[in-house]
């Protein structure tokens, strides 16, 4: 059942990534767009493009009914959902199946088996996976919460069953705090997800976030493609990912990989998926949740395995057998990804939409960029602020770090603020370079640099600093005007910190 035409139900860099795979396979592509994206790159690159509706995602990229209508109208025989939006929506996958259009991802059934965190924990138990100790059902009462918490011991974590991204999550250190924390977690979960269901996990101290990529075809074959280290996060948003993890040896890799494959098989899973794990300092690993989609950070796995995940997703959806077995998969070299966001690290990471007046991209040996922007394009405020992903590949981790630093020096975005200088800071940090990273690493680094301008953590000299900075800004602005450049931050505080770091090392 060869696929002839794919509708890409997404935007930005991932829509382009999928478009490229379509081109390479001789598959026609259909783009969809909102009003904010009329001039976006994915629209220009597709064979056909259709307007969905106004800019808000709820009126465009989240409208499964409109997307299916475009699929019918354009004669697409498959839909690739990318990540975010409708990619993990089991009802949408079912609607595609019912409309006779292939959803490039797992079946609605498999998505439901892994959809809520409590369901996923039950599926993990059925498959014999190690998971974080705690409950596998929503808590019914405070009494039950006290019971479970005292059995596993404090500290514990309350989590929203429907959750993700850290919302509705509460650490609780003693029974005294449990009642209030439970109330808060419930109401936050209700507001964020429309379900106040909450369950308990034992709190894992300073864990690493390590995930396993799997691929499963429709004929019972399933393989793992090694791990990605995603511990460098800020507020549950990944900032840097790498493959392989410097912390994972061959034994741990095969144990985690085999666990992920068992889970996929227990859920009747097909297509690409990712099992997320927490790994503690003693290399115990605990299943957290399954992401039933292609992930943002998939390129690092592609570089170290030499495989193209989007091609393979399409082949699997066509009903083909995986063209290799586990023994054929070998990891080679090291890949690092930096997520370039339109946000300002010097101003509490506020989103920074606006017109891109200058774009100089990086290239050269071992550099890949998955990009969704161009010079002259205006970044809309309506969606996730990811602009581009810069990926460095080299034989070793330290060479990949040097290559990325070189690429970051080539890279320049003008007109809007980006987090590019934050990567210089991280990649020059001794803690990162020696891979001493856990999920609290980046927040600690940011606190140390004292550039963090969180409420309550302000430098007492902040007003004086601001005045000097403003004067300096005005001065450099006028210099730039004379030079004809448009980048107004040649000596930002982030660059200053990064330079200081460079002198130290
Ligand atoms: C945890 C944890 C410690 N113990 N669960 C945060 C978001 C969600 N994906 C899971 N998260 C965590 N769950 C237990 N039982 C620590 C975190 C966590 C975290 C996890 C992954 C990546 C970054 C993180 C940052 C802070 C806390």
Short mmCIF file of C-alpha atoms and ligand atoms in Angstrom, two decimals:
data_model
loop_
_atom_site.label_atom_id
_atom_site.label_comp_id
_atom_site.label_asym_id
_atom_site.label_seq_id
_atom_site.Cartn_x
_atom_site.Cartn_y
_atom_site.Cartn_z
CA UNK A 1 0.00 0.00 0.00
CA UNK A 2 2.33 2.74 -1.20
CA UNK A 3 1.49 6.21 0.08
CA UNK A 4 1.19 8.72 -2.81
CA UNK A 5 0.31 11.96 -1.04
CA UNK A 6 0.84 13.10 2.55
CA UNK A 7 -0.89 15.96 4.33
CA UNK A 8 1.42 17.48 6.93
CA UNK A 9 -0.72 18.64 9.85
CA UNK A 10 1.93 20.91 11.31
CA UNK A 11 4.09 23.99 10.76
CA UNK A 12 7.63 25.28 11.25
CA UNK A 13 10.79 23.21 11.15
CA UNK A 14 9.06 19.85 11.62
CA UNK A 15 6.72 20.45 8.67
CA UNK A 16 9.80 21.12 6.53
CA UNK A 17 11.55 18.04 7.90
CA UNK A 18 8.60 15.88 6.82
CA UNK A 19 8.29 17.66 3.45
CA UNK A 20 11.90 16.80 2.68
CA UNK A 21 11.29 13.11 3.34
CA UNK A 22 8.23 13.25 1.04
CA UNK A 23 10.36 14.77 -1.75
CA UNK A 24 13.03 12.12 -1.32
CA UNK A 25 10.41 9.37 -1.60
CA UNK A 26 8.54 10.88 -4.57
CA UNK A 27 5.47 11.48 -2.40
CA UNK A 28 3.32 14.59 -3.07
CA UNK A 29 2.96 16.94 -0.12
CA UNK A 30 0.04 18.99 1.16
CA UNK A 31 0.66 21.82 3.63
CA UNK A 32 -1.97 23.43 5.83
CA UNK A 33 -1.61 26.85 7.43
CA UNK A 34 -3.22 29.44 9.66
CA UNK A 35 -3.48 33.13 8.87
CA UNK A 36 -0.28 33.78 10.85
CA UNK A 37 1.57 31.27 8.65
CA UNK A 38 0.52 32.43 5.18
CA UNK A 39 4.12 33.44 4.44
CA UNK A 40 5.76 30.57 6.34
CA UNK A 41 8.43 28.36 4.83
CA UNK A 42 6.42 25.13 4.96
CA UNK A 43 3.73 26.69 2.77
CA UNK A 44 6.26 27.72 0.13
CA UNK A 45 7.93 24.31 0.03
CA UNK A 46 4.85 22.08 -0.25
CA UNK A 47 3.33 20.95 -3.55
CA UNK A 48 -0.08 22.29 -2.41
CA UNK A 49 -1.17 24.41 0.54
CA UNK A 50 -4.58 25.05 2.11
CA UNK A 51 -5.71 27.62 4.65
CA UNK A 52 -7.24 26.18 7.81
CA UNK A 53 -8.41 29.31 9.62
CA UNK A 54 -7.38 32.14 11.95
CA UNK A 55 -4.05 32.20 13.80
CA UNK A 56 -4.93 30.61 17.15
CA UNK A 57 -4.07 26.89 17.09
CA UNK A 58 -7.57 26.07 18.40
CA UNK A 59 -8.97 27.54 15.18
CA UNK A 60 -6.38 26.01 12.84
CA UNK A 61 -3.78 23.31 13.64
CA UNK A 62 -5.97 21.75 16.33
CA UNK A 63 -9.07 21.54 14.10
CA UNK A 64 -9.00 17.84 13.17
CA UNK A 65 -12.28 18.19 11.26
CA UNK A 66 -10.88 20.91 8.97
CA UNK A 67 -7.65 18.99 8.45
CA UNK A 68 -9.54 15.85 7.43
CA UNK A 69 -11.63 17.94 5.04
CA UNK A 70 -8.44 19.22 3.37
CA UNK A 71 -7.13 15.64 3.20
CA UNK A 72 -10.28 14.55 1.35
CA UNK A 73 -10.35 17.59 -0.92
CA UNK A 74 -6.67 17.23 -1.87
CA UNK A 75 -6.77 13.46 -2.22
CA UNK A 76 -4.11 12.84 0.45
CA UNK A 77 -3.95 9.19 1.51
CA UNK A 78 -2.03 9.79 4.74
CA UNK A 79 -1.56 12.45 7.44
CA UNK A 80 1.71 13.09 9.27
CA UNK A 81 0.96 14.97 12.50
CA UNK A 82 4.55 15.99 13.41
CA UNK A 83 4.88 16.79 17.13
CA UNK A 84 2.56 18.82 19.37
CA UNK A 85 -0.90 19.83 18.05
CA UNK A 86 -2.88 16.66 17.17
CA UNK A 87 0.08 14.26 17.21
CA UNK A 88 -0.91 12.47 20.45
CA UNK A 89 -4.66 12.84 20.10
CA UNK A 90 -6.15 9.32 19.98
CA UNK A 91 -9.54 10.65 18.83
CA UNK A 92 -7.91 12.31 15.82
CA UNK A 93 -5.98 9.12 14.98
CA UNK A 94 -9.31 7.24 15.15
CA UNK A 95 -11.03 9.84 12.95
CA UNK A 96 -8.29 9.39 10.33
CA UNK A 97 -8.67 5.60 10.48
CA UNK A 98 -12.45 5.96 10.05
CA UNK A 99 -12.03 8.31 7.10
CA UNK A 100 -9.75 5.77 5.39
CA UNK A 101 -6.72 8.06 5.67
CA UNK A 102 -3.59 6.60 7.23
CA UNK A 103 -2.37 8.34 10.37
CA UNK A 104 1.44 8.16 10.37
CA UNK A 105 1.84 7.07 13.97
CA UNK A 106 0.48 4.40 16.30
CA UNK A 107 -3.13 3.19 16.29
CA UNK A 108 -5.70 5.06 18.41
CA UNK A 109 -5.84 1.96 20.60
CA UNK A 110 -2.11 1.89 21.35
CA UNK A 111 -2.21 5.63 22.06
CA UNK A 112 -4.97 5.08 24.59
CA UNK A 113 -3.02 2.28 26.34
CA UNK A 114 -0.22 4.79 26.95
CA UNK A 115 -2.23 8.02 26.97
CA UNK A 116 -2.76 8.87 30.64
CA UNK A 117 0.17 8.46 33.00
CA UNK A 118 -1.75 6.06 35.22
CA UNK A 119 -2.77 3.92 32.21
CA UNK A 120 0.85 3.94 31.02
CA UNK A 121 1.99 2.81 34.50
CA UNK A 122 -0.50 -0.06 34.37
CA UNK A 123 0.75 -1.04 30.90
CA UNK A 124 4.34 -0.82 32.22
CA UNK A 125 3.43 -3.18 35.07
CA UNK A 126 1.87 -5.63 32.63
CA UNK A 127 5.11 -5.56 30.63
CA UNK A 128 7.29 -5.96 33.74
CA UNK A 129 9.08 -2.61 33.44
CA UNK A 130 10.74 -0.95 36.39
CA UNK A 131 8.76 2.22 37.11
CA UNK A 132 8.82 4.83 39.84
CA UNK A 133 7.17 3.32 42.97
CA UNK A 134 3.72 4.70 43.82
CA UNK A 135 0.09 4.40 42.77
CA UNK A 136 -1.22 3.28 39.35
CA UNK A 137 -4.73 4.73 39.83
CA UNK A 138 -6.03 8.22 40.54
CA UNK A 139 -6.16 8.90 44.29
CA UNK A 140 -9.67 8.66 45.72
CA UNK A 141 -9.11 10.45 49.03
CA UNK A 142 -6.62 12.13 51.33
CA UNK A 143 -6.65 8.96 53.47
CA UNK A 144 -5.56 6.89 50.48
CA UNK A 145 -2.86 9.45 49.63
CA UNK A 146 -1.52 9.22 53.22
CA UNK A 147 -1.58 5.44 53.04
CA UNK A 148 0.35 5.21 49.72
CA UNK A 149 2.82 7.94 50.76
CA UNK A 150 3.66 6.28 54.07
CA UNK A 151 4.15 2.92 52.34
CA UNK A 152 6.71 4.26 49.84
CA UNK A 153 8.10 6.90 52.23
CA UNK A 154 8.62 10.66 51.84
CA UNK A 155 9.57 12.69 49.88
CA UNK A 156 6.91 11.96 47.27
CA UNK A 157 5.65 13.60 44.11
CA UNK A 158 2.01 14.29 43.27
CA UNK A 159 1.38 14.19 39.54
CA UNK A 160 -1.57 14.83 37.25
CA UNK A 161 -2.70 11.62 35.50
CA UNK A 162 -3.50 13.63 32.37
CA UNK A 163 -0.35 15.72 32.83
CA UNK A 164 2.81 16.49 31.01
CA UNK A 165 5.38 19.21 31.11
CA UNK A 166 5.48 19.35 34.89
CA UNK A 167 2.02 20.93 35.28
CA UNK A 168 0.07 19.74 38.31
CA UNK A 169 3.27 18.32 39.76
CA UNK A 170 4.04 18.82 43.50
CA UNK A 171 6.89 17.55 45.63
CA UNK A 172 5.75 16.73 49.18
CA UNK A 173 8.29 16.24 51.95
CA UNK A 174 6.11 15.25 54.91
CA UNK A 175 2.57 14.19 55.76
CA UNK A 176 1.90 17.65 57.27
CA UNK A 177 2.08 19.16 53.77
CA UNK A 178 0.12 16.45 51.98
CA UNK A 179 -3.43 17.76 52.35
CA UNK A 180 -2.72 21.23 51.00
CA UNK A 181 -0.45 19.92 48.21
CA UNK A 182 -3.14 17.46 47.12
CA UNK A 183 -5.72 20.26 46.90
CA UNK A 184 -3.34 22.45 44.89
CA UNK A 185 -2.25 19.66 42.55
CA UNK A 186 -5.90 18.72 41.91
CA UNK A 187 -7.06 22.23 41.08
CA UNK A 188 -4.01 22.92 38.88
CA UNK A 189 -4.60 19.64 37.02
CA UNK A 190 -8.31 20.43 36.63
CA UNK A 191 -7.52 23.85 35.18
CA UNK A 192 -4.74 22.66 32.88
CA UNK A 193 -6.13 19.34 31.64
CA UNK A 194 -9.83 19.30 32.52
CA UNK A 195 -9.21 16.37 34.87
CA UNK A 196 -8.27 16.65 38.54
CA UNK A 197 -6.99 13.06 38.66
CA UNK A 198 -3.76 12.91 40.63
CA UNK A 199 -1.50 10.00 41.65
CA UNK A 200 1.64 9.49 43.75
CA UNK A 201 5.23 8.69 42.85
CA UNK A 202 8.30 8.42 45.03
CA UNK A 203 10.49 11.46 44.47
CA UNK A 204 13.71 10.55 42.67
CA UNK A 205 16.58 12.77 43.80
CA UNK A 206 18.48 14.63 41.06
CA UNK A 207 17.48 12.25 38.28
CA UNK A 208 18.68 12.27 34.71
CA UNK A 209 16.06 12.33 31.95
CA UNK A 210 17.03 9.66 29.44
CA UNK A 211 14.71 8.40 26.72
CA UNK A 212 14.75 5.43 24.35
CA UNK A 213 13.70 5.71 20.70
CA UNK A 214 11.81 2.70 19.38
CA UNK A 215 10.43 1.68 15.98
CA UNK A 216 7.76 -0.98 15.52
CA UNK A 217 6.29 -2.28 12.27
CA UNK A 218 2.84 -3.82 11.75
CA UNK A 219 4.29 -7.35 11.64
CA UNK A 220 5.43 -7.66 15.24
CA UNK A 221 9.02 -6.43 14.80
CA UNK A 222 10.24 -3.82 17.22
CA UNK A 223 13.73 -2.35 17.73
CA UNK A 224 15.32 0.29 19.95
CA UNK A 225 17.64 2.92 18.49
CA UNK A 226 19.58 3.78 21.64
CA UNK A 227 18.98 6.66 24.01
CA UNK A 228 18.89 10.43 24.08
CA UNK A 229 20.13 12.39 27.08
CA UNK A 230 17.66 15.22 27.72
CA UNK A 231 18.59 16.37 31.21
CA UNK A 232 19.45 19.94 30.17
CA UNK A 233 16.03 21.51 30.60
CA UNK A 234 14.56 24.69 31.96
CA UNK A 235 11.04 24.70 33.38
CA UNK A 236 10.37 21.31 31.72
CA UNK A 237 11.40 22.66 28.34
CA UNK A 238 14.32 20.79 26.79
CA UNK A 239 17.23 23.02 25.79
CA UNK A 240 20.00 20.60 24.70
CA UNK A 241 19.71 16.92 23.80
CA UNK A 242 22.43 14.47 22.87
CA UNK A 243 22.96 10.93 21.73
CA UNK A 244 24.33 8.76 23.15
CA UNK A 245 24.21 9.68 26.86
CA UNK A 246 27.67 9.90 28.44
CA UNK A 247 26.12 8.22 31.51
CA UNK A 248 24.76 5.13 29.74
CA UNK A 249 27.02 2.10 29.18
CA UNK A 250 26.26 -0.84 26.88
CA UNK A 251 24.67 -2.90 29.65
CA UNK A 252 22.32 -0.13 30.79
CA UNK A 253 21.50 0.70 27.15
CA UNK A 254 20.40 -2.82 26.34
CA UNK A 255 18.41 -3.15 29.59
CA UNK A 256 16.59 0.13 28.96
CA UNK A 257 16.17 -0.65 25.25
CA UNK A 258 14.72 -4.08 25.92
CA UNK A 259 12.35 -2.57 28.51
CA UNK A 260 11.10 -0.01 25.97
CA UNK A 261 10.54 -2.75 23.39
CA UNK A 262 8.58 -4.86 25.94
CA UNK A 263 6.35 -1.85 26.67
CA UNK A 264 5.70 -1.22 22.97
CA UNK A 265 4.81 -4.85 22.45
CA UNK A 266 2.45 -4.89 25.46
CA UNK A 267 0.61 -1.87 24.03
CA UNK A 268 0.43 -3.23 20.47
CA UNK A 269 2.45 -0.21 19.47
CA UNK A 270 3.41 0.58 15.88
CA UNK A 271 5.51 3.31 14.23
CA UNK A 272 8.02 5.58 16.04
CA UNK A 273 7.78 6.14 19.78
CA UNK A 274 9.84 7.18 22.77
CA UNK A 275 9.92 5.72 26.27
CA UNK A 276 10.97 8.30 28.86
CA UNK A 277 12.92 7.20 31.90
CA UNK A 278 14.33 8.80 35.01
CA UNK A 279 17.79 7.42 35.83
CA UNK A 280 19.21 7.94 39.32
CA UNK A 281 22.86 8.40 40.30
CA UNK A 282 23.22 4.63 40.85
CA UNK A 283 21.99 3.91 37.31
CA UNK A 284 18.61 2.58 38.44
CA UNK A 285 16.12 3.44 35.75
CA UNK A 286 12.39 4.05 36.11
CA UNK A 287 9.80 4.27 33.34
CA UNK A 288 8.05 7.65 33.32
CA UNK A 289 5.83 7.88 30.23
CA UNK A 290 5.65 7.05 26.54
CA UNK A 291 5.61 9.75 23.85
CA UNK A 292 3.57 8.39 20.97
CA UNK A 293 4.99 10.68 18.29
CA UNK A 294 8.12 11.73 16.41
CA UNK A 295 10.01 13.97 18.81
CA UNK A 296 11.70 17.34 18.39
CA UNK A 297 15.08 15.79 19.23
CA UNK A 298 14.88 12.85 16.78
CA UNK A 299 17.81 14.19 14.65
CA UNK A 300 20.45 13.23 17.25
CA UNK A 301 19.28 9.62 16.98
CA UNK A 302 19.33 9.84 13.18
CA UNK A 303 22.94 11.03 13.18
CA UNK A 304 24.31 8.33 15.49
CA UNK A 305 22.32 5.47 13.90
CA UNK A 306 22.55 6.62 10.26
CA UNK A 307 18.79 6.04 9.91
CA UNK A 308 16.09 8.40 8.67
CA UNK A 309 13.20 8.21 11.13
CA UNK A 310 10.67 9.98 8.91
CA UNK A 311 11.38 7.66 5.97
CA UNK A 312 10.97 4.72 8.34
CA UNK A 313 7.70 6.12 9.75
CA UNK A 314 6.32 6.32 6.22
CA UNK A 315 7.56 2.80 5.34
CA UNK A 316 5.93 1.42 8.51
CA UNK A 317 2.64 3.22 7.71
CA UNK A 318 2.79 1.68 4.23
CA UNK A 319 2.76 -1.71 5.91
CA UNK A 320 6.34 -2.63 5.07
CA UNK A 321 8.53 -4.76 7.29
CA UNK A 322 11.37 -3.00 9.14
CA UNK A 323 14.38 -3.30 6.81
CA UNK A 324 16.75 -4.33 9.68
CA UNK A 325 16.82 -6.13 13.01
CA UNK A 326 18.27 -5.13 16.39
CA UNK A 327 21.66 -6.70 15.53
CA UNK A 328 22.00 -4.36 12.54
CA UNK A 329 21.75 -1.22 14.68
CA UNK A 330 25.04 0.31 15.77
CA UNK A 331 25.68 3.67 17.37
CA UNK A 332 28.57 5.64 15.96
CA UNK A 333 29.88 9.02 17.06
CA UNK A 334 28.13 11.67 19.10
CA UNK A 335 25.40 14.20 18.26
CA UNK A 336 24.26 17.30 20.15
CA UNK A 337 21.19 19.41 19.41
CA UNK A 338 20.59 23.02 20.47
CA UNK A 339 17.00 24.22 20.30
CA UNK A 340 17.06 27.80 19.12
CA UNK A 341 14.10 29.67 20.57
CA UNK A 342 12.77 33.17 20.02
CA UNK A 343 13.08 34.03 23.70
CA UNK A 344 15.28 36.34 25.71
CA UNK A 345 17.47 34.71 28.40
CA UNK A 346 18.44 38.16 29.61
CA UNK A 347 14.83 39.10 30.21
CA UNK A 348 13.40 36.14 32.10
CA UNK A 349 13.18 34.11 28.89
CA UNK A 350 10.26 36.21 27.65
CA UNK A 351 9.07 35.27 24.15
CA UNK A 352 10.57 37.52 21.52
CA UNK A 353 8.39 37.54 18.42
CA UNK A 354 9.00 39.97 15.56
CA UNK A 355 10.69 40.37 12.23
CA UNK A 356 13.92 38.50 11.48
CA UNK A 357 16.00 41.22 9.88
CA UNK A 358 19.13 39.13 9.45
CA UNK A 359 19.78 35.38 9.34
CA UNK A 360 23.22 33.85 8.93
CA UNK A 361 23.12 30.10 9.14
CA UNK A 362 25.83 27.66 10.18
CA UNK A 363 27.16 24.90 7.96
CA UNK A 364 30.37 22.96 7.37
CA UNK A 365 31.56 19.55 8.56
CA UNK A 366 29.21 17.73 10.92
CA UNK A 367 26.57 20.46 11.08
CA UNK A 368 22.87 19.95 10.36
CA UNK A 369 20.22 22.58 10.80
CA UNK A 370 16.51 21.79 10.83
CA UNK A 371 15.11 25.24 10.37
CA UNK A 372 11.69 26.81 9.88
CA UNK A 373 12.59 30.47 9.43
CA UNK A 374 14.02 32.84 6.84
CA UNK A 375 15.35 36.40 6.68
CA UNK A 376 12.44 38.84 6.44
CA UNK A 377 9.92 36.47 8.07
CA UNK A 378 8.02 37.57 11.15
CA UNK A 379 7.92 35.16 14.12
CA UNK A 380 4.29 34.95 15.29
CA UNK A 381 3.37 34.93 18.99
CA UNK A 382 0.71 32.27 18.52
CA UNK A 383 2.82 29.10 18.75
CA UNK A 384 5.79 27.47 20.42
CA UNK A 385 8.77 29.82 19.90
CA UNK A 386 11.14 27.16 18.43
CA UNK A 387 12.89 28.67 15.39
CA UNK A 388 15.45 26.12 14.46
CA UNK A 389 17.48 23.16 15.67
CA UNK A 390 21.23 23.24 15.29
CA UNK A 391 22.75 19.77 15.41
CA UNK A 392 26.45 18.92 15.58
CA UNK A 393 27.85 15.48 14.85
CA UNK A 394 31.43 14.30 15.47
CA UNK A 395 33.33 11.11 16.37
CA UNK A 396 33.41 11.97 20.09
CA UNK A 397 31.40 14.05 22.56
CA UNK A 398 34.16 16.61 23.10
CA UNK A 399 34.64 17.09 19.35
CA UNK A 400 30.86 17.50 18.95
CA UNK A 401 30.94 20.22 21.64
CA UNK A 402 33.75 22.08 19.83
CA UNK A 403 31.95 21.72 16.52
CA UNK A 404 28.74 23.12 18.03
CA UNK A 405 30.62 26.08 19.54
CA UNK A 406 32.13 26.77 16.11
CA UNK A 407 28.68 26.57 14.47
CA UNK A 408 27.18 28.88 17.11
CA UNK A 409 29.86 31.44 16.27
CA UNK A 410 28.81 31.28 12.61
CA UNK A 411 25.11 31.54 13.48
CA UNK A 412 23.37 34.86 13.77
CA UNK A 413 19.76 35.93 14.04
CA UNK A 414 19.07 39.67 13.96
CA UNK A 415 15.94 41.63 14.81
CA UNK A 416 14.66 39.39 17.61
CA UNK A 417 16.18 37.98 20.79
CA UNK A 418 17.20 34.31 20.77
CA UNK A 419 18.80 31.96 23.25
CA UNK A 420 21.93 31.40 21.09
CA UNK A 421 24.29 32.83 23.72
CA UNK A 422 22.83 30.55 26.38
CA UNK A 423 24.30 27.60 24.46
CA UNK A 424 27.77 29.13 24.52
CA UNK A 425 27.46 29.41 28.29
CA UNK A 426 26.37 25.77 28.68
CA UNK A 427 28.84 24.27 26.21
CA UNK A 428 31.73 26.05 27.93
CA UNK A 429 30.62 25.05 31.40
CA UNK A 430 32.91 22.52 33.06
CA UNK A 431 29.92 20.66 34.54
CA UNK A 432 28.39 20.12 31.10
CA UNK A 433 31.74 19.25 29.53
CA UNK A 434 32.31 16.53 32.10
CA UNK A 435 28.66 15.40 31.64
CA UNK A 436 27.79 16.04 35.29
CA UNK A 437 24.21 16.85 34.36
CA UNK A 438 20.84 16.06 35.87
CA UNK A 439 17.41 17.64 35.52
CA UNK A 440 18.36 20.44 37.94
CA UNK A 441 21.64 21.26 36.17
CA UNK A 442 20.52 24.22 34.02
CA UNK A 443 18.57 26.01 36.77
CA UNK A 444 21.66 25.75 39.01
CA UNK A 445 23.92 27.10 36.25
CA UNK A 446 21.56 30.02 35.62
CA UNK A 447 21.38 30.83 39.32
CA UNK A 448 25.21 30.80 39.52
CA UNK A 449 25.65 33.24 36.65
CA UNK A 450 23.51 35.71 38.68
CA UNK A 451 22.00 36.95 35.45
CA UNK A 452 18.77 35.31 36.52
CA UNK A 453 16.30 38.11 37.11
CA UNK A 454 13.61 36.06 38.82
CA UNK A 455 11.37 37.94 41.22
CA UNK A 456 12.88 37.80 44.68
CA UNK A 457 16.32 36.88 43.41
CA UNK A 458 17.29 40.31 42.16
CA UNK A 459 20.74 41.71 42.48
CA UNK A 460 20.48 44.75 44.84
CA UNK A 461 22.45 46.78 42.27
CA UNK A 462 19.99 45.93 39.52
CA UNK A 463 18.78 49.51 38.98
CA UNK A 464 22.29 50.86 38.56
CA UNK A 465 23.12 47.97 36.24
CA UNK A 466 19.97 48.64 34.22
CA UNK A 467 20.83 52.32 33.82
CA UNK A 468 24.33 51.52 32.59
CA UNK A 469 22.96 48.80 30.31
CA UNK A 470 20.39 51.19 28.84
CA UNK A 471 23.05 53.82 28.15
CA UNK A 472 25.26 51.19 26.59
CA UNK A 473 22.35 49.95 24.49
CA UNK A 474 21.64 53.42 23.12
CA UNK A 475 25.32 53.89 22.38
CA UNK A 476 25.73 50.60 20.52
CA UNK A 477 22.46 51.19 18.65
CA UNK A 478 23.82 54.40 17.17
CA UNK A 479 27.14 52.73 16.38
CA UNK A 480 25.28 49.97 14.62
CA UNK A 481 23.29 52.50 12.63
CA UNK A 482 26.52 54.08 11.50
CA UNK A 483 27.85 50.65 10.54
CA UNK A 484 24.53 49.69 8.98
CA UNK A 485 24.22 46.56 11.14
CA UNK A 486 20.94 45.72 12.82
CA UNK A 487 22.10 43.57 15.70
CA UNK A 488 21.97 45.77 18.76
CA UNK A 489 23.67 43.42 21.22
CA UNK A 490 27.34 43.02 20.32
CA UNK A 491 28.36 42.88 23.96
CA UNK A 492 25.41 41.29 25.73
CA UNK A 493 25.77 40.11 29.28
CA UNK A 494 25.47 36.54 28.05
CA UNK A 495 28.37 36.97 25.70
CA UNK A 496 30.37 38.60 28.47
CA UNK A 497 29.76 35.62 30.73
CA UNK A 498 30.61 33.19 27.97
CA UNK A 499 33.84 35.04 27.25
CA UNK A 500 34.78 35.05 30.91
CA UNK A 501 34.16 31.29 30.96
CA UNK A 502 36.37 30.89 27.91
CA UNK A 503 39.21 32.70 29.63
CA UNK A 504 38.88 30.46 32.65
CA UNK A 505 39.09 27.22 30.66
C1 LIG B 1 9.87 13.27 38.59
C2 LIG B 1 11.02 13.79 39.18
C3 LIG B 1 11.48 13.19 40.33
N1 LIG B 1 10.81 12.14 40.85
N2 LIG B 1 9.25 12.23 39.14
C4 LIG B 1 9.13 16.64 35.33
C5 LIG B 1 8.24 16.63 34.12
C6 LIG B 1 7.78 15.23 33.94
N3 LIG B 1 8.07 14.77 32.61
C7 LIG B 1 8.49 14.42 34.98
N4 LIG B 1 9.27 15.32 35.78
C8 LIG B 1 9.91 14.86 36.89
N5 LIG B 1 9.35 13.78 37.48
C9 LIG B 1 9.70 11.69 40.25
N6 LIG B 1 9.05 10.66 40.78
C10 LIG B 1 11.65 14.88 38.58
C11 LIG B 1 11.07 15.43 37.44
C12 LIG B 1 11.74 16.56 36.87
C13 LIG B 1 12.24 16.52 35.59
C14 LIG B 1 12.13 15.39 34.79
C15 LIG B 1 12.62 15.37 33.52
C16 LIG B 1 13.26 16.49 33.03
C17 LIG B 1 13.38 17.63 33.78
C18 LIG B 1 12.88 17.66 35.08
C19 LIG B 1 13.03 18.81 35.83
C20 LIG B 1 12.53 18.83 37.10
C21 LIG B 1 11.87 17.71 37.63
#
